[in-house]
Tab-separated table of C-alpha atoms in Angstrom:
chain	number	residue	atom	x	y	z
D	92	MET	CA	-155.139	163.839	63.420
D	93	GLU	CA	-157.002	167.082	64.166
D	94	ALA	CA	-157.829	167.445	60.476
D	95	ILE	CA	-159.314	163.949	60.398
D	96	ILE	CA	-161.483	164.711	63.464
D	97	PHE	CA	-162.555	167.988	61.886
D	98	ILE	CA	-163.494	166.287	58.599
D	99	GLY	CA	-165.252	163.557	60.583
D	100	ILE	CA	-167.370	166.129	62.452
D	101	ILE	CA	-168.237	167.907	59.196
D	102	LEU	CA	-169.243	164.601	57.549
D	103	PHE	CA	-171.315	163.681	60.601
D	104	ILE	CA	-173.163	167.027	60.462
D	105	ILE	CA	-173.778	166.569	56.731
D	106	LEU	CA	-175.090	163.067	57.368
D	107	ILE	CA	-177.498	164.354	60.017
D	108	ILE	CA	-178.736	167.119	57.664
D	109	VAL	CA	-179.214	164.585	54.847
D	110	LEU	CA	-181.159	162.264	57.148
D	111	ILE	CA	-183.451	165.052	58.410
D	112	GLN	CA	-184.130	166.318	54.913
D	113	TYR	CA	-184.629	162.783	53.595
D	114	ASN	CA	-187.233	162.104	56.301
D	115	LYS	CA	-189.037	165.338	55.457
D	116	LEU	CA	-189.142	164.402	51.776
D	117	ILE	CA	-190.434	160.935	52.608
D	118	LYS	CA	-193.218	162.463	54.726
D	119	LEU	CA	-194.205	164.827	51.917
D	120	ARG	CA	-194.123	162.021	49.337
D	121	ASN	CA	-196.326	159.883	51.591
D	122	LYS	CA	-198.816	162.735	51.833
D	123	VAL	CA	-198.944	162.852	48.029
D	124	LYS	CA	-199.513	159.082	47.894
D	125	GLN	CA	-202.217	159.381	50.560
D	126	ALA	CA	-203.967	162.118	48.575
D	127	GLU	CA	-203.669	160.008	45.424
D	128	SER	CA	-205.239	157.017	47.120
D	129	ALA	CA	-208.104	159.229	48.376
D	130	ILE	CA	-208.815	160.138	44.746
D	131	ASP	CA	-208.719	156.451	43.856
D	132	VAL	CA	-211.262	155.671	46.589
D	133	TYR	CA	-213.674	158.352	45.351
D	134	LEU	CA	-213.171	157.368	41.701
D	135	THR	CA	-213.884	153.717	42.539
D	136	GLN	CA	-217.020	154.721	44.478
D	137	ARG	CA	-218.174	156.786	41.524
D	138	PHE	CA	-217.386	154.045	39.027
D	139	ASP	CA	-219.329	151.514	41.110
D	140	LEU	CA	-222.414	153.364	39.953
D	141	ILE	CA	-221.545	152.846	36.266
D	142	PRO	CA	-223.291	149.424	35.765
D	143	ASN	CA	-226.531	150.947	37.103
D	144	LEU	CA	-226.071	154.045	34.975
D	145	VAL	CA	-225.445	151.978	31.825
D	146	ARG	CA	-228.513	149.831	32.530
D	147	VAL	CA	-230.782	152.855	33.035
D	148	VAL	CA	-229.452	154.622	29.946
D	149	LYS	CA	-229.937	151.460	27.811
D	150	GLU	CA	-233.561	151.268	28.909
D	151	TYR	CA	-234.320	154.706	27.515
D	152	THR	CA	-231.946	155.096	24.544
D	153	ASN	CA	-231.034	153.161	21.384
D	154	HIS	CA	-228.268	155.282	19.884
D	155	GLU	CA	-225.705	155.631	22.631
D	156	GLU	CA	-224.080	152.191	22.347
D	157	THR	CA	-220.639	153.600	21.450
D	158	ILE	CA	-220.249	155.740	24.540
D	159	LEU	CA	-221.721	153.049	26.824
D	160	THR	CA	-219.328	150.409	25.457
D	161	LYS	CA	-216.410	152.806	25.843
D	162	ILE	CA	-217.359	153.536	29.451
D	163	THR	CA	-217.725	149.834	30.292
D	164	GLU	CA	-214.330	149.044	28.764
D	165	LEU	CA	-212.605	151.930	30.489
D	166	ARG	CA	-214.113	150.921	33.830
D	167	GLU	CA	-212.839	147.350	33.468
D	168	LYS	CA	-209.404	148.675	32.544
D	169	TYR	CA	-209.338	151.069	35.488
D	170	LEU	CA	-210.424	148.424	38.001
D	171	LYS	CA	-207.683	146.118	36.699
D	172	GLU	CA	-204.770	148.560	36.423
D	173	LYS	CA	-205.797	151.387	38.804
D	174	ASN	CA	-204.117	153.935	36.588
D	175	MET	CA	-204.997	157.498	37.608
D	176	LYS	CA	-204.994	158.788	34.007
D	177	ASP	CA	-207.417	156.036	32.935
D	178	GLY	CA	-209.575	156.947	35.896
D	179	GLN	CA	-209.588	160.554	34.821
D	180	LYS	CA	-210.486	159.556	31.251
D	181	LEU	CA	-213.324	157.376	32.488
D	182	ASN	CA	-214.589	160.141	34.747
D	183	ASN	CA	-214.644	162.509	31.776
D	184	GLU	CA	-216.560	159.960	29.701
D	185	CYS	CA	-219.111	159.603	32.501
D	186	ASN	CA	-219.585	163.361	32.594
D	187	GLN	CA	-219.903	163.316	28.801
D	188	LEU	CA	-222.651	160.712	29.140
D	189	LEU	CA	-224.477	162.934	31.647
D	190	VAL	CA	-224.419	165.699	29.027
D	191	VAL	CA	-225.771	163.303	26.335
D	192	ILE	CA	-228.584	162.273	28.681
D	193	GLU	CA	-229.833	165.872	28.597
D	194	ASN	CA	-231.243	164.996	25.132
D	195	TYR	CA	-233.558	162.342	26.594
D	196	PRO	CA	-236.299	164.007	28.654
D	197	ASP	CA	-237.940	160.698	29.656
D	198	LEU	CA	-234.662	159.335	30.957
D	199	LYS	CA	-233.888	162.607	32.750
D	200	ALA	CA	-237.247	162.511	34.494
D	201	SER	CA	-237.052	158.864	35.599
D	202	GLU	CA	-236.717	158.302	39.338
D	203	GLN	CA	-233.898	155.789	38.900
D	204	TYR	CA	-231.833	158.286	36.947
D	205	LEU	CA	-232.559	161.160	39.331
D	206	ASN	CA	-231.280	159.089	42.258
D	207	LEU	CA	-228.196	158.082	40.301
D	208	GLN	CA	-227.544	161.652	39.233
D	209	LYS	CA	-227.756	162.838	42.842
D	210	SER	CA	-225.187	160.242	43.948
D	211	LEU	CA	-222.933	161.012	40.984
D	212	THR	CA	-223.004	164.742	41.716
D	213	LYS	CA	-222.199	164.228	45.376
D	214	MET	CA	-219.304	161.949	44.486
D	215	GLU	CA	-218.048	164.422	41.913
D	216	ASN	CA	-217.950	167.061	44.673
D	217	GLN	CA	-215.891	164.746	46.862
D	218	LEU	CA	-213.641	163.985	43.946
D	219	GLN	CA	-213.048	167.644	43.243
D	220	ALA	CA	-212.130	168.220	46.893
D	221	ALA	CA	-209.781	165.210	46.796
D	222	ARG	CA	-208.105	166.590	43.650
D	223	ARG	CA	-207.586	169.954	45.335
D	224	VAL	CA	-206.053	168.231	48.375
D	225	TYR	CA	-203.812	166.238	46.003
D	226	ASN	CA	-202.671	169.383	44.172
D	227	VAL	CA	-201.814	171.118	47.461
D	228	GLU	CA	-199.750	168.112	48.588
D	229	VAL	CA	-198.020	167.831	45.202
D	230	THR	CA	-197.207	171.555	45.157
D	231	GLU	CA	-195.680	171.323	48.614
D	232	TYR	CA	-193.696	168.209	47.692
D	233	ASN	CA	-192.483	169.629	44.346
D	234	THR	CA	-191.468	172.891	46.002
D	235	ALA	CA	-189.536	170.942	48.645
D	236	ILE	CA	-187.538	168.924	46.137
D	237	ASN	CA	-186.654	172.016	44.135
D	238	VAL	CA	-185.299	174.076	47.004
D	239	PHE	CA	-181.693	173.893	48.245
D	240	PRO	CA	-180.426	171.661	49.874
D	241	ARG	CA	-183.321	169.278	49.295
D	242	ASN	CA	-182.937	169.520	45.513
D	243	ILE	CA	-179.482	167.891	45.786
D	244	ILE	CA	-180.611	165.306	48.328
D	245	GLY	CA	-183.765	164.644	46.303
D	246	LYS	CA	-181.817	164.053	43.097
D	247	LEU	CA	-179.269	161.809	44.814
D	248	LEU	CA	-181.936	159.720	46.523
D	249	GLY	CA	-184.244	159.418	43.528
D	250	PHE	CA	-187.119	161.776	44.394
D	251	ARG	CA	-189.002	162.816	41.265
D	252	GLU	CA	-191.504	165.626	40.761
D	253	ALA	CA	-195.147	164.524	40.944
D	254	ASP	CA	-197.730	165.568	38.343
D	255	LEU	CA	-200.470	168.022	39.211
D	256	PHE	CA	-204.010	167.605	38.007
D	257	GLU	CA	-204.063	169.960	35.054
D	258	ALA	CA	-206.589	172.780	35.326
D	259	ASN	CA	-207.462	172.498	31.618
D	260	LEU	CA	-208.683	168.919	31.919
D	261	PRO	CA	-212.462	168.727	31.837
D	262	ASN	CA	-214.118	168.574	35.271
D	263	ASN	CA	-210.995	169.546	37.097
T	145	MET	CA	-232.950	190.255	53.613
T	146	ASP	CA	-235.089	193.180	52.625
T	147	ASN	CA	-232.892	196.114	51.639
T	148	ASN	CA	-229.324	197.162	51.004
T	149	PHE	CA	-227.488	199.353	53.485
T	150	GLU	CA	-227.974	202.750	51.864
T	151	GLU	CA	-231.727	202.218	51.581
T	152	ILE	CA	-231.937	201.092	55.199
T	153	TYR	CA	-229.805	204.007	56.380
T	154	GLN	CA	-231.923	206.585	54.568
T	155	LYS	CA	-235.090	204.996	55.934
T	156	ILE	CA	-233.781	205.134	59.521
T	157	ILE	CA	-232.634	208.743	59.190
T	158	SER	CA	-235.895	209.882	57.624
T	159	GLU	CA	-237.895	208.239	60.407
T	160	LEU	CA	-235.822	209.669	63.251
T	161	ASN	CA	-237.704	212.019	65.485
T	162	LYS	CA	-235.890	215.300	64.830
T	163	GLU	CA	-236.795	216.687	68.261
T	164	ASP	CA	-235.100	213.773	70.006
T	165	VAL	CA	-231.960	214.197	67.931
T	166	GLU	CA	-231.935	217.937	68.667
T	167	LYS	CA	-232.272	217.198	72.398
T	168	LEU	CA	-229.210	214.954	72.243
T	169	LYS	CA	-227.308	217.697	70.414
T	170	THR	CA	-228.418	220.283	73.022
T	171	LYS	CA	-226.981	218.093	75.741
T	172	LYS	CA	-223.740	218.072	73.833
T	173	ILE	CA	-223.741	221.894	73.794
T	174	GLU	CA	-224.512	221.902	77.536
T	175	SER	CA	-221.391	219.866	78.188
T	176	LYS	CA	-219.365	222.440	76.259
T	177	TYR	CA	-220.775	225.186	78.505
T	178	ILE	CA	-219.806	223.239	81.620
T	179	LEU	CA	-216.300	222.984	80.276
T	180	ILE	CA	-216.065	226.737	79.598
T	181	ILE	CA	-217.512	227.652	83.036
T	182	ALA	CA	-215.146	225.284	84.752
T	183	ILE	CA	-212.146	226.772	82.951
T	184	ILE	CA	-213.190	230.331	83.862
T	185	SER	CA	-213.734	229.285	87.481
T	186	LEU	CA	-210.352	227.655	87.499
T	187	VAL	CA	-208.668	230.872	86.467
T	188	THR	CA	-210.607	233.069	88.896
T	189	CYS	CA	-211.007	230.901	91.998
T	190	THR	CA	-208.847	228.746	94.215
T	191	PHE	CA	-206.892	226.194	92.274
T	192	PRO	CA	-207.001	223.042	94.497
T	193	LEU	CA	-210.792	222.989	94.832
T	194	PHE	CA	-211.369	223.145	91.111
T	195	ILE	CA	-208.658	220.732	90.240
T	196	ILE	CA	-210.802	218.209	92.134
T	197	LEU	CA	-214.201	219.451	90.949
T	198	LEU	CA	-213.465	219.907	87.292
T	199	PRO	CA	-212.822	216.262	86.348
T	200	ILE	CA	-215.799	215.095	88.439
T	201	LEU	CA	-218.020	217.638	86.756
T	202	LEU	CA	-216.794	216.717	83.312
T	203	ILE	CA	-216.882	212.950	83.749
T	204	SER	CA	-220.407	212.926	85.169
T	205	SER	CA	-221.661	215.199	82.427
T	206	VAL	CA	-219.995	213.291	79.587
T	207	SER	CA	-220.873	209.828	80.892
T	208	LYS	CA	-224.531	210.803	81.380
T	209	GLN	CA	-224.665	212.171	77.884
T	210	THR	CA	-222.892	209.125	76.365
T	211	SER	CA	-225.246	206.808	78.213
T	212	ASN	CA	-228.299	208.691	76.869
T	213	ASN	CA	-226.847	208.588	73.373
T	214	ASN	CA	-226.176	204.861	73.638
T	215	ILE	CA	-229.714	204.057	74.730
T	216	PHE	CA	-231.062	206.159	71.894
T	217	PHE	CA	-228.583	204.628	69.418
T	218	LYS	CA	-229.502	201.057	70.341
T	219	GLN	CA	-233.268	201.558	70.413
T	220	ASN	CA	-233.708	203.898	67.474
T	221	ILE	CA	-230.863	203.034	65.146
T	222	ILE	CA	-229.570	199.505	65.713
T	223	LYS	CA	-232.949	197.956	66.478
T	224	LYS	CA	-234.503	199.520	63.384
T	225	MET	CA	-231.577	198.619	61.180
T	226	ILE	CA	-231.891	194.966	62.236
T	227	GLN	CA	-235.633	194.940	61.656
T	228	TYR	CA	-235.259	196.506	58.219
T	229	TYR	CA	-232.503	194.057	57.359
T	230	ASN	CA	-234.700	191.088	58.213
T	231	SER	CA	-238.115	191.632	59.726
T	232	SER	CA	-238.029	188.231	61.461
T	233	PHE	CA	-234.882	189.092	63.468
T	234	ILE	CA	-235.384	190.054	67.105
T	235	TYR	CA	-233.046	192.440	68.924
T	236	ASN	CA	-232.753	192.560	72.692
T	237	SER	CA	-230.078	194.819	74.174
T	238	ALA	CA	-230.331	193.274	77.659
T	239	ILE	CA	-229.436	189.638	76.893
T	240	GLY	CA	-226.645	187.800	75.067
T	241	ILE	CA	-225.299	184.364	74.100
T	242	HIS	CA	-224.754	182.175	77.168
T	243	THR	CA	-221.180	181.587	78.358
T	244	GLY	CA	-221.733	177.831	77.973
T	245	GLU	CA	-221.935	178.318	74.204
T	246	TYR	CA	-218.878	180.541	74.021
T	247	SER	CA	-216.805	178.109	76.076
T	248	LYS	CA	-217.388	175.322	73.517
T	249	THR	CA	-215.425	177.167	70.861
T	250	TRP	CA	-211.888	178.531	71.088
T	251	GLN	CA	-209.487	176.825	73.417
T	252	GLU	CA	-209.014	179.811	75.692
T	253	LYS	CA	-209.043	180.331	79.432
T	254	TYR	CA	-211.433	182.957	80.765
T	255	ASN	CA	-213.281	183.493	84.036
T	256	ARG	CA	-215.253	186.681	83.455
T	257	TYR	CA	-217.902	186.768	80.748
T	258	HIS	CA	-220.483	189.286	79.706
T	259	ALA	CA	-222.838	189.246	76.725
T	260	GLU	CA	-225.536	191.679	75.601
T	261	ASP	CA	-227.156	193.157	72.507
T	262	ASP	CA	-228.582	189.878	71.288
T	263	ILE	CA	-230.012	189.346	67.810
T	264	ASN	CA	-231.708	186.100	66.912
T	265	GLY	CA	-233.733	184.706	64.080
T	266	ILE	CA	-234.086	181.925	61.543
T	267	LEU	CA	-232.071	181.815	58.330
T	268	LYS	CA	-232.508	179.895	55.068
T	269	ASN	CA	-232.619	176.078	55.469
T	270	ASN	CA	-234.191	176.596	58.915
T	271	CYS	CA	-230.880	177.473	60.539
T	272	ARG	CA	-231.247	179.185	63.903
T	273	PHE	CA	-229.044	182.269	64.185
T	274	GLU	CA	-227.900	184.253	67.213
T	275	MET	CA	-225.374	187.055	67.542
T	276	SER	CA	-224.238	189.048	70.589
T	277	ASP	CA	-221.738	191.538	71.814
T	278	VAL	CA	-219.373	189.489	73.992
T	279	SER	CA	-216.549	190.270	76.367
T	280	ALA	CA	-214.448	187.447	77.835
T	281	GLN	CA	-211.670	188.214	80.278
T	282	TYR	CA	-209.172	186.276	82.343
T	283	VAL	CA	-208.855	187.862	85.771
T	284	THR	CA	-206.056	187.090	88.197
T	285	TYR	CA	-204.833	188.746	91.388
T	286	ASP	CA	-201.240	189.604	92.164
T	287	SER	CA	-199.517	189.224	95.563
T	288	GLU	CA	-200.941	192.586	96.706
T	289	ASP	CA	-204.453	191.490	95.742
T	290	ARG	CA	-204.596	193.846	92.796
T	291	GLU	CA	-206.758	192.723	89.911
T	292	GLN	CA	-204.968	191.864	86.654
T	293	VAL	CA	-207.341	191.731	83.719
T	294	LYS	CA	-206.446	190.159	80.390
T	295	THR	CA	-209.043	190.567	77.649
T	296	VAL	CA	-209.417	187.221	75.913
T	297	PHE	CA	-212.046	188.425	73.495
T	298	SER	CA	-214.084	191.562	72.943
T	299	GLY	CA	-216.391	191.844	69.955
T	300	ILE	CA	-219.260	190.229	68.116
T	301	PHE	CA	-219.867	186.518	68.553
T	302	ALA	CA	-222.322	184.594	66.365
T	303	ARG	CA	-223.744	181.085	66.700
T	304	ILE	CA	-225.574	179.403	63.840
T	305	GLU	CA	-227.158	175.957	63.760
T	306	LEU	CA	-226.294	174.280	60.465
T	307	PRO	CA	-228.652	171.816	58.777
T	308	LYS	CA	-226.319	168.806	59.167
T	309	ASN	CA	-223.715	167.506	61.554
T	310	PHE	CA	-220.879	167.148	59.065
T	311	ILE	CA	-217.438	167.599	60.626
T	312	ASP	CA	-216.018	167.097	64.111
T	313	GLU	CA	-214.011	170.292	64.123
T	314	LEU	CA	-212.887	172.984	61.717
T	315	TYR	CA	-211.205	176.256	62.601
T	316	ILE	CA	-210.385	179.190	60.353
T	317	CYS	CA	-208.095	181.437	62.339
T	318	GLY	CA	-205.857	184.425	61.906
T	319	LYS	CA	-202.205	183.883	61.006
T	320	SER	CA	-200.913	183.989	64.573
T	321	LYS	CA	-203.202	181.358	66.023
T	322	ASP	CA	-202.564	177.655	66.612
T	323	ILE	CA	-205.187	175.081	67.482
T	324	GLU	CA	-203.960	172.185	69.558
T	325	ASN	CA	-204.733	168.571	68.663
T	326	LEU	CA	-205.866	169.404	65.135
T	327	GLU	CA	-203.992	169.056	61.881
T	328	ARG	CA	-203.154	172.217	59.944
T	329	VAL	CA	-204.780	172.049	56.512
T	330	LYS	CA	-203.049	174.025	53.785
T	331	MET	CA	-205.484	175.424	51.252
T	332	ASP	CA	-204.985	175.867	47.511
T	333	SER	CA	-205.188	179.648	47.497
T	334	SER	CA	-201.990	181.530	48.273
T	335	GLU	CA	-203.989	184.692	49.035
T	336	PHE	CA	-206.119	182.783	51.538
T	337	GLU	CA	-203.017	181.251	53.119
T	338	LYS	CA	-201.598	184.760	53.557
T	339	ASN	CA	-204.646	185.747	55.621
T	340	PHE	CA	-205.825	182.618	57.416
T	341	ARG	CA	-204.839	179.294	58.902
T	342	VAL	CA	-207.148	176.311	58.726
T	343	TYR	CA	-207.190	173.448	61.231
T	344	ALA	CA	-209.572	170.554	60.735
T	345	SER	CA	-210.317	166.952	61.557
T	346	ASN	CA	-211.102	166.054	57.912
T	347	LYS	CA	-209.236	167.426	54.900
T	348	ILE	CA	-211.668	166.373	52.163
T	349	ILE	CA	-214.705	167.880	53.915
T	350	THR	CA	-212.698	171.041	54.587
T	351	PHE	CA	-211.963	171.399	50.872
T	352	GLN	CA	-215.577	170.646	49.996
T	353	LEU	CA	-216.729	173.364	52.344
T	354	LEU	CA	-214.071	175.947	51.559
T	355	THR	CA	-214.702	176.347	47.870
T	356	MET	CA	-212.766	178.978	45.934
T	357	ASP	CA	-215.798	181.287	46.193
T	358	ILE	CA	-216.062	180.949	49.949
T	359	MET	CA	-212.324	181.523	50.412
T	360	GLN	CA	-212.498	184.598	48.182
T	361	SER	CA	-215.423	186.040	50.144
T	362	LEU	CA	-213.544	185.563	53.442
T	363	ILE	CA	-210.475	187.327	52.035
T	364	GLU	CA	-212.547	190.182	50.594
T	365	TYR	CA	-214.461	190.738	53.814
T	366	LYS	CA	-211.274	190.842	55.860
T	367	GLN	CA	-209.498	193.194	53.469
T	368	ASN	CA	-212.425	195.535	52.733
T	369	ASN	CA	-213.536	195.934	56.348
T	370	ASN	CA	-210.206	195.571	58.109
T	371	ILE	CA	-211.794	193.371	60.797
T	372	GLU	CA	-210.098	190.279	62.194
T	373	PHE	CA	-212.473	187.359	62.461
T	374	GLU	CA	-212.357	183.652	63.186
T	375	ILE	CA	-214.639	180.784	62.328
T	376	CYS	CA	-215.194	177.551	64.200
T	377	ILE	CA	-217.419	174.663	63.120
T	378	LYS	CA	-218.203	171.864	65.545
T	379	GLY	CA	-220.715	169.241	64.511
T	380	ASN	CA	-223.719	171.187	63.286
T	381	LEU	CA	-222.748	174.468	64.926
T	382	LEU	CA	-221.038	177.340	63.221
T	383	TYR	CA	-219.433	180.027	65.358
T	384	ILE	CA	-217.982	183.288	64.073
T	385	ARG	CA	-216.297	185.922	66.174
T	386	TYR	CA	-215.270	189.408	65.085
T	387	TRP	CA	-212.621	191.337	66.984
T	388	THR	CA	-214.482	194.613	66.911
T	389	GLY	CA	-214.464	195.708	70.541
T	390	ASP	CA	-217.755	197.043	71.868
T	391	ILE	CA	-219.245	198.480	68.692
T	392	PHE	CA	-222.748	198.860	70.126
T	393	GLU	CA	-221.521	201.610	72.427
T	394	LEU	CA	-221.034	204.996	70.810
T	395	GLY	CA	-217.713	206.541	71.667
T	396	MET	CA	-217.415	210.103	72.993
T	397	GLY	CA	-218.072	212.714	70.353
T	398	LYS	CA	-219.696	210.253	67.933
T	399	GLU	CA	-222.966	211.181	66.283
T	400	ILE	CA	-225.833	208.721	66.701
T	401	THR	CA	-226.424	208.881	62.963
T	402	ASP	CA	-222.764	208.184	62.094
T	403	HIS	CA	-222.941	206.464	58.705
T	404	ASP	CA	-219.685	204.508	59.091
T	405	ILE	CA	-220.509	203.075	62.514
T	406	ILE	CA	-223.936	201.874	61.411
T	407	GLN	CA	-222.518	200.465	58.187
T	408	LYS	CA	-219.815	198.593	60.106
T	409	TYR	CA	-222.488	196.852	62.117
T	410	TYR	CA	-224.621	196.204	59.030
T	411	ASN	CA	-221.638	194.657	57.210
T	412	ILE	CA	-220.985	192.239	60.079
T	413	LEU	CA	-224.626	191.181	60.193
T	414	ASP	CA	-224.884	190.846	56.417
T	415	PHE	CA	-221.620	188.905	56.090
T	416	THR	CA	-222.594	186.531	58.919
T	417	VAL	CA	-226.021	185.841	57.447
T	418	LYS	CA	-224.813	185.377	53.858
T	419	LEU	CA	-221.848	183.218	54.841
T	420	SER	CA	-224.045	181.022	57.058
T	421	GLU	CA	-226.574	180.553	54.271
T	422	ARG	CA	-223.930	179.692	51.701
T	423	LEU	CA	-222.254	177.238	54.050
T	424	SER	CA	-225.561	175.590	54.911
T	425	ASP	CA	-226.283	175.163	51.174
T	426	ILE	CA	-222.890	173.503	50.646
T	427	ILE	CA	-223.323	171.280	53.693
T	428	LEU	CA	-226.615	169.989	52.351
T	429	GLU	CA	-224.740	168.953	49.199
T	430	ILE	CA	-221.929	167.197	51.034
T	431	GLN	CA	-222.296	163.455	51.251
T	432	LEU	CA	-221.895	162.155	54.763
């Protein structure tokens, strides 16, 4: 009888520990999701400027159809699926377009483009900050699920490591 | 900013009136004589009388001399250094930042406040800048009516008006400090996290403001100068405080031309000005 009570107490303590650790992991995972959705908000804001950008670029250039079409397609895909990797790809294409625009002095000097560029730069700054916040949250979460006893609890309850924004990606 | 420290230092030294400096040194020698005479008298005369007279004699002599040195130091060294650093800065040893400004910053209780040695001027982006030597204490009385003084802060306190109102609150504190009612923001630099704690009302703006460069400069300043400092941003106001003690007052036995003391003050001024200007540039870029 005493042995059963003893085992019962041990199991109860383990259950409490599991619950506390599980709640901590949930909180950390939610922070990652929150940071991810902040990136999504800033990406969407930045991509809302794309139709204007495409229109302005078309006015001044004749040979950039390929990149403009690619950007338009990627934007539609991103708005439909909200995939972070697509968003990143589209963001890189946008930055690529800004580099291409350097070859068109008339376009660069136009008031419409200057205003757009200002907004795009400001949004890129916000995006960079959001990515840094995301990486901090992911690092904390990944560290938590790799440290004992959370690594066991994490594996049992289906917590998976989150991906960091890679430093070697352009504009990261 | 006009010159670097070494240039400014050499300029100040070369312009010093040698006679005045000699006079200050003579007074130092005089105090040595008083000490010798007092010791001889102590050996030859009655002990109880001189045990009372000696400290009085010494304290009055040393404090008079220190006071003269301090006045000279402030008017001929510090004032000049500030003017050579930035000719538009104004130094006034008699006034300081008002207690109402200090009380807006760190969540600390104090009931005795004193500020002096004020510097003010305008920085890049039209930011108004003010810096003072501040002492804030919390005074209580025990059951026998004896005063208990706890120093809340003693050092340099700076207030800078930023070009935009961009965040409700942001604190960069030392490792042992907690700020109530604000979320701790972990930064993406392990070195920075080893030295500071950040509390803020908005994470994204905090990361926009604390770029890798800014974080690195905060770490470097702290490590190179071995001075604890804290930063608080509220709306469009930036406050920085350095735990230096009263660095405007020369300690006993310190030369008025002491290179290290003057450089310490220069470094604080230079760091405050440069940091404020860099932050104001970033703030102008941040979308509100």
